[in-house]
Coordinates of C-alpha atoms in Angstrom, one line a residue:
M16 CA 0.0 0.0 0.0
S17 CA 1.5 3.4 -1.1
T18 CA 2.2 6.1 1.5
V19 CA 0.0 9.2 1.4
V20 CA 2.1 12.4 1.4
Q21 CA 1.6 16.2 1.1
P22 CA 4.2 18.1 -1.0
C23 CA 5.3 21.6 0.0
A24 CA 4.7 24.2 -2.7
R25 CA 7.7 26.2 -1.6
C26 CA 10.6 23.9 -0.7
G27 CA 9.2 20.7 -2.3
A28 CA 9.5 18.6 0.8
R29 CA 7.0 15.7 1.1
W30 CA 5.4 15.0 4.5
A31 CA 3.7 11.8 5.3
V32 CA 0.1 12.1 6.4
Q33 CA -0.2 10.6 9.9
R34 CA -3.7 11.5 11.2
A35 CA -5.1 14.7 9.8
P36 CA -3.7 16.7 6.8
M37 CA -1.5 19.7 7.7
H38 CA -1.7 23.1 6.1
W39 CA 1.8 24.5 6.6
C40 CA 5.2 23.0 6.0
P41 CA 7.1 22.5 9.2
R42 CA 10.4 23.3 7.5
C43 CA 9.7 26.5 5.5
R44 CA 6.1 27.4 6.5
G45 CA 5.0 27.0 2.9
V46 CA 1.6 25.8 1.8
L47 CA 1.2 22.0 1.8
L48 CA -0.7 20.6 -1.2
S49 CA -3.5 18.1 -1.1
P50 CA -2.7 14.6 0.2
A51 CA -2.1 12.1 -2.5
P52 CA -0.3 8.7 -2.8
I53 CA 3.4 9.0 -3.3
D54 CA 3.2 7.2 -6.6
A55 CA 0.0 8.7 -7.9
P56 CA -0.1 9.6 -11.6
A57 CA -0.6 13.2 -12.6
D58 CA -4.2 12.7 -13.6
R59 CA -5.1 11.7 -10.0
R60 CA -3.7 14.8 -8.3
N61 CA -5.5 18.1 -7.9
Y62 CA -2.2 20.1 -8.5
R63 CA 0.6 20.3 -11.0
W64 CA 4.1 21.5 -11.0
V65 CA 5.0 24.7 -12.9
A66 CA 8.6 25.7 -13.6
R67 CA 9.2 29.3 -12.7
K68 CA 12.2 31.6 -12.7
P69 CA 14.4 31.6 -9.5
D70 CA 13.3 35.2 -8.8
H71 CA 9.6 34.5 -8.9
R72 CA 9.1 35.8 -5.4
V73 CA 10.2 39.3 -6.3
R74 CA 7.3 41.6 -6.2
R75 CA 6.5 43.3 -9.5
Q76 CA 3.9 45.9 -10.7
P77 CA 0.8 44.3 -12.1
P78 CA 0.8 44.3 -15.9
G79 CA -1.3 46.7 -17.9
P80 CA -4.3 45.9 -20.0
A81 CA -2.2 45.6 -23.2
E82 CA 0.3 43.2 -21.5
Q83 CA -2.5 41.1 -20.1
S84 CA -4.0 40.4 -23.5
R85 CA -0.7 39.7 -25.2
T86 CA 0.2 36.0 -25.8
P87 CA 3.2 35.0 -23.9
R88 CA 6.1 34.1 -26.1
Y89 CA 9.9 33.9 -25.9
T90 CA 12.3 35.3 -28.4
R91 CA 15.0 32.8 -27.3
I92 CA 15.3 29.7 -25.2
P93 CA 14.9 30.6 -21.5
R94 CA 18.2 30.1 -19.8
W95 CA 16.6 29.1 -16.5
G96 CA 14.8 26.1 -17.8
L97 CA 15.8 22.7 -19.0
I98 CA 17.7 22.8 -22.3
D99 CA 18.2 19.9 -24.6
A100 CA 21.5 20.4 -26.4
P101 CA 21.1 19.7 -30.1
P102 CA 23.0 16.6 -31.2
Q103 CA 26.3 17.5 -32.8
A104 CA 26.6 16.5 -36.4
V105 CA 29.2 13.7 -36.6
G106 CA 31.7 14.3 -39.3
A107 CA 31.4 11.9 -42.1
V108 CA 34.3 9.5 -42.4
R109 CA 36.2 10.1 -45.5
R110 CA 35.9 7.1 -47.8
P111 CA 38.6 6.8 -50.5
L112 CA 36.9 5.6 -53.8
G113 CA 33.6 5.7 -52.0
K114 CA 31.3 5.7 -55.0
L115 CA 33.1 2.8 -56.6
T116 CA 33.3 0.9 -53.3
D117 CA 29.5 0.8 -53.1
S118 CA 29.4 -1.0 -56.5
V119 CA 32.2 -3.6 -55.8
T120 CA 29.9 -6.6 -56.0
V121 CA 28.3 -5.4 -59.3
L122 CA 31.7 -4.6 -60.9
L123 CA 33.3 -7.9 -59.9
V124 CA 30.4 -9.9 -61.2
A125 CA 30.4 -7.8 -64.4
A126 CA 34.2 -8.4 -64.7
T127 CA 33.6 -12.1 -64.4
G128 CA 31.0 -12.1 -67.1
V129 CA 32.9 -9.9 -69.5
F130 CA 36.1 -11.9 -69.2
G131 CA 34.0 -15.0 -69.9
L132 CA 32.6 -13.2 -72.9
A133 CA 36.1 -12.4 -74.1
A134 CA 37.1 -16.0 -73.8
V135 CA 34.1 -17.0 -75.9
A136 CA 35.2 -14.4 -78.6
E137 CA 38.7 -15.9 -78.6
L138 CA 37.4 -19.4 -79.0
A139 CA 35.1 -18.3 -81.8
R140 CA 38.2 -16.7 -83.5
Y141 CA 40.1 -20.0 -83.1
A142 CA 37.2 -21.9 -84.6
L143 CA 37.3 -19.6 -87.6
L144 CA 41.1 -20.2 -88.0
L145 CA 40.5 -23.9 -88.0
H146 CA 37.7 -23.5 -90.6
N147 CA 40.0 -21.3 -92.7
R148 CA 42.5 -24.1 -93.2
T149 CA 40.3 -25.7 -95.9
R150 CA 37.8 -23.0 -96.8
L151 CA 37.7 -19.3 -97.3
I152 CA 36.0 -17.0 -94.8
H153 CA 33.5 -14.4 -95.8
P154 CA 34.7 -10.9 -95.1
V155 CA 31.6 -10.0 -93.1
V156 CA 32.2 -13.0 -90.8
L157 CA 35.8 -11.9 -90.4
F158 CA 34.8 -8.3 -89.6
A159 CA 32.2 -9.6 -87.1
S160 CA 34.8 -11.8 -85.4
D161 CA 37.3 -8.9 -85.2
A162 CA 34.7 -6.6 -83.7
F163 CA 33.6 -9.2 -81.2
V164 CA 37.2 -9.9 -80.0
I165 CA 38.3 -6.3 -79.9
G166 CA 35.1 -5.0 -78.3
A167 CA 35.0 -7.8 -75.6
G168 CA 38.7 -7.2 -74.9
V169 CA 38.4 -3.4 -74.5
L170 CA 35.3 -3.7 -72.4
A171 CA 37.0 -6.4 -70.2
I172 CA 40.0 -4.1 -69.6
L173 CA 37.8 -1.1 -68.6
I174 CA 35.5 -3.0 -66.3
A175 CA 38.6 -4.8 -64.8
L176 CA 40.1 -1.4 -63.9
L177 CA 36.9 -0.2 -62.3
A178 CA 36.5 -3.5 -60.4
A179 CA 40.1 -3.2 -59.2
L180 CA 39.5 0.3 -57.9
S181 CA 36.3 -0.7 -56.1
A182 CA 38.0 -3.8 -54.6
V183 CA 40.8 -1.6 -53.2
G184 CA 38.3 0.8 -51.7
R185 CA 36.5 -2.1 -50.1
L186 CA 39.9 -3.4 -48.7
I187 CA 40.6 0.0 -47.2
E188 CA 37.2 0.0 -45.4
L189 CA 37.6 -3.6 -44.2
R190 CA 41.1 -2.8 -42.8
R191 CA 39.8 0.3 -41.1
A192 CA 36.9 -1.5 -39.5
A193 CA 39.1 -4.4 -38.3
Y194 CA 41.7 -2.1 -36.7
D195 CA 38.9 0.1 -35.1
A196 CA 37.4 -3.1 -33.5
V197 CA 40.7 -3.7 -31.6
G198 CA 41.2 0.0 -30.7
R199 CA 44.0 0.7 -33.2
S200 CA 44.5 2.6 -36.4
D201 CA 45.5 1.2 -39.7
P202 CA 49.3 1.5 -39.9
R203 CA 49.1 1.7 -43.7
S204 CA 47.7 4.9 -45.3
P205 CA 45.1 4.7 -48.1
R206 CA 47.6 6.1 -50.5
A207 CA 50.0 3.2 -49.7
L208 CA 47.2 0.7 -50.1
I209 CA 46.1 2.1 -53.4
S210 CA 49.7 2.2 -54.7
G211 CA 50.5 -1.3 -53.6
C212 CA 47.4 -2.7 -55.3
L213 CA 47.5 -0.8 -58.6
I214 CA 51.1 -0.4 -59.6
P215 CA 52.1 -3.2 -62.0
V216 CA 54.6 -5.9 -60.9
V217 CA 54.4 -4.4 -57.3
N218 CA 50.8 -5.4 -57.1
L219 CA 51.7 -9.1 -57.4
L220 CA 53.1 -8.9 -53.8
W221 CA 51.4 -6.3 -51.7
P222 CA 47.7 -7.1 -52.1
G223 CA 48.2 -10.6 -50.6
I224 CA 50.1 -9.0 -47.7
F225 CA 47.3 -6.5 -47.1
L226 CA 44.6 -9.2 -47.1
I227 CA 46.6 -11.6 -44.8
E228 CA 47.2 -8.8 -42.3
V229 CA 43.5 -8.0 -41.9
A230 CA 42.5 -11.7 -41.9
A231 CA 45.0 -12.4 -39.2
L232 CA 43.8 -9.4 -37.2
K233 CA 40.2 -10.9 -37.3
G234 CA 41.5 -14.2 -36.0
D235 CA 39.5 -16.2 -38.5
P236 CA 41.4 -19.1 -40.0
R237 CA 39.0 -19.4 -42.9
A238 CA 39.7 -15.8 -43.8
V239 CA 43.5 -16.4 -43.7
R240 CA 43.1 -19.5 -45.9
A241 CA 40.9 -17.6 -48.4
A242 CA 43.5 -14.8 -48.6
R243 CA 46.3 -17.2 -49.3
I244 CA 44.2 -19.0 -52.0
W245 CA 43.4 -15.6 -53.6
W246 CA 47.1 -14.6 -53.5
A247 CA 48.2 -17.7 -55.3
A248 CA 45.5 -17.3 -57.9
W249 CA 46.4 -13.6 -58.3
V250 CA 50.1 -14.3 -58.9
F251 CA 49.2 -17.2 -61.3
G252 CA 46.9 -14.9 -63.2
G253 CA 49.6 -12.3 -63.5
V254 CA 52.1 -14.8 -64.8
V255 CA 49.6 -16.1 -67.3
A256 CA 48.7 -12.6 -68.5
T257 CA 52.4 -11.7 -69.0
A258 CA 52.9 -14.9 -71.0
A259 CA 49.9 -14.1 -73.2
L260 CA 51.3 -10.7 -74.0
L261 CA 54.7 -12.1 -74.8
W262 CA 53.1 -14.8 -77.0
R263 CA 51.6 -12.1 -79.3
T264 CA 55.1 -11.2 -80.4
A265 CA 55.4 -14.5 -82.3
D266 CA 55.6 -14.1 -86.1
S267 CA 54.6 -17.6 -87.3
L268 CA 51.0 -18.5 -88.2
Q269 CA 50.9 -21.5 -85.9
A270 CA 52.2 -19.5 -83.0
E271 CA 49.6 -16.8 -83.6
A272 CA 46.9 -19.4 -83.7
D273 CA 48.1 -20.9 -80.5
G274 CA 48.3 -17.4 -79.0
V275 CA 44.5 -17.0 -79.7
L276 CA 43.8 -20.2 -77.8
F277 CA 46.2 -19.1 -75.0
T278 CA 44.4 -15.8 -74.8
A279 CA 41.1 -17.6 -74.3
V280 CA 42.7 -19.5 -71.4
T281 CA 44.0 -16.2 -70.0
D282 CA 40.5 -14.7 -70.1
V283 CA 39.1 -17.7 -68.2
V284 CA 41.8 -17.3 -65.5
A285 CA 41.0 -13.6 -65.2
A286 CA 37.3 -14.4 -64.7
A287 CA 38.2 -16.9 -62.0
V288 CA 40.4 -14.3 -60.3
A289 CA 37.6 -11.7 -60.3
L290 CA 35.2 -14.3 -58.8
L291 CA 37.8 -15.2 -56.2
T292 CA 38.2 -11.5 -55.3
L293 CA 34.6 -11.2 -54.5
W294 CA 34.8 -14.4 -52.5
V295 CA 37.7 -13.3 -50.4
L296 CA 36.2 -9.9 -49.7
R297 CA 32.9 -11.4 -48.5
T298 CA 34.9 -13.9 -46.4
L299 CA 36.5 -11.0 -44.6
E300 CA 33.1 -9.6 -44.1
G301 CA 31.9 -12.8 -42.5
R302 CA 29.7 -13.9 -45.4
D303 CA 29.7 -16.5 -48.1
L304 CA 30.0 -16.0 -51.9
L305 CA 26.2 -15.4 -52.2
G306 CA 26.3 -12.7 -49.5
R307 CA 24.7 -14.8 -46.8
H308 CA 26.1 -14.4 -43.2
R309 CA 28.0 -17.5 -42.1
T310 CA 26.7 -19.4 -39.1
A311 CA 29.4 -20.0 -36.5
R312 CA 30.0 -23.7 -35.9
R313 CA 32.0 -25.1 -33.0
W314 CA 33.2 -28.7 -32.9
L315 CA 33.3 -30.3 -29.4
I316 CA 34.7 -33.6 -28.2
A317 CA 32.0 -36.2 -27.7
V318 CA 31.9 -37.6 -24.1
D319 CA 29.8 -40.3 -22.6
P320 CA 26.4 -39.1 -21.2
A321 CA 26.3 -38.6 -17.4
V322 CA 23.2 -40.8 -17.2
P323 CA 23.2 -44.1 -19.3
V324 CA 20.7 -44.0 -22.0
I325 CA 20.1 -47.8 -22.0
E326 CA 18.9 -49.3 -18.7
P327 CA 21.5 -51.8 -17.4
V328 CA 20.6 -55.4 -17.1
H329 CA 19.5 -56.4 -13.5
P330 CA 19.9 -59.9 -12.0
G331 CA 16.8 -62.1 -12.2
G332 CA 16.7 -62.7 -8.4
R333 CA 16.1 -59.0 -7.8
E334 CA 13.1 -59.1 -10.0
H335 CA 11.5 -62.0 -8.0
A336 CA 12.5 -60.6 -4.6
A337 CA 9.0 -59.1 -4.1
E338 CA 7.1 -62.3 -4.9
P339 CA 5.5 -64.4 -2.1
A340 CA 7.8 -66.8 -0.2
G341 CA 5.8 -69.8 -1.3
A342 CA 6.4 -69.0 -4.9
E343 CA 10.2 -68.8 -4.3
Q344 CA 10.4 -72.0 -2.3
A345 CA 8.8 -74.3 -4.8
P346 CA 11.6 -74.1 -7.4
E347 CA 14.2 -74.5 -4.6
D348 CA 12.4 -77.6 -3.2
N349 CA 12.2 -79.2 -6.7
G350 CA 15.9 -78.5 -7.2
A351 CA 16.8 -80.2 -3.9
Q352 CA 14.7 -83.3 -4.7
D353 CA 16.4 -83.6 -8.1
R354 CA 19.9 -83.4 -6.5
E355 CA 18.9 -86.1 -4.0
Q356 CA 17.7 -88.4 -6.7
E357 CA 20.9 -87.9 -8.7
E358 CA 23.0 -88.8 -5.6
V359 CA 21.0 -92.0 -5.0
M360 CA 21.4 -93.1 -8.6
A361 CA 25.1 -92.4 -8.4
K362 CA 25.5 -94.7 -5.4

């Protein structure tokens, strides 16, 4: 049952009502308000609290007729009341390559598809070369094949560059988030990360180091394994691309025909590397290749259950212990008679 109290209108003290309500506050001689339970809601009281300035007890002249009819208003927030400070605008974190980073998934998938299309164009060109060994090729077919190969190659290079920029931007964000989670700042600047990932020849070494650093910081062995697999595929793709460029310097017809087939293989490897890039980035994010969040699994050593699942076998005598004594003696007596008969026959 809640206590009935009387608040003081002057000092705010609350006095418990013992017998009859009081009129004056024993502390400051202020007016005591009507009795009410200590936890009574506002709609059950016959009074309300009004915030006033600290100098409200200063006597002033009564306002004139014009001031009485004027609507009270404030030109600024009263300094004597409660002020909610407006939330400070948090400065937006600078995102290198921000617009491209948001499209990293689309660009990597597009790069995979375009490199696959370029491989199909090279295979179609190789099929025409095989057909040209015995028959002539119509000029229109040759022009269409050239346009297909050149267009797919140029489009693949452009999308590959955009996908590389977006992947670098995503790597910068992943490293920043991983270091922020452990209360540290990334020791490598965005400029160093971009330079190490985009400068030819140098980018065969540093991207793998950057990925393994962030994977080891997360402490996820799957991320470390994914980074190593991607690094090996990236170096292999670079070697294959360099070999394809050098192969084009051959001057014999057979070498040029083999170069067309080798270029198709290079495009397939590039498509695989683009897909692996998307896979390793999503692995660092804690997702699978399709973008679904991975469910954590923990392998535990199996132990025997504390309580046996199968009821152990009990001796038969215990099961018949509760039977009547006569029922137990009958088998015993029959057994004794049989033994006596066996002894007599033995004699």
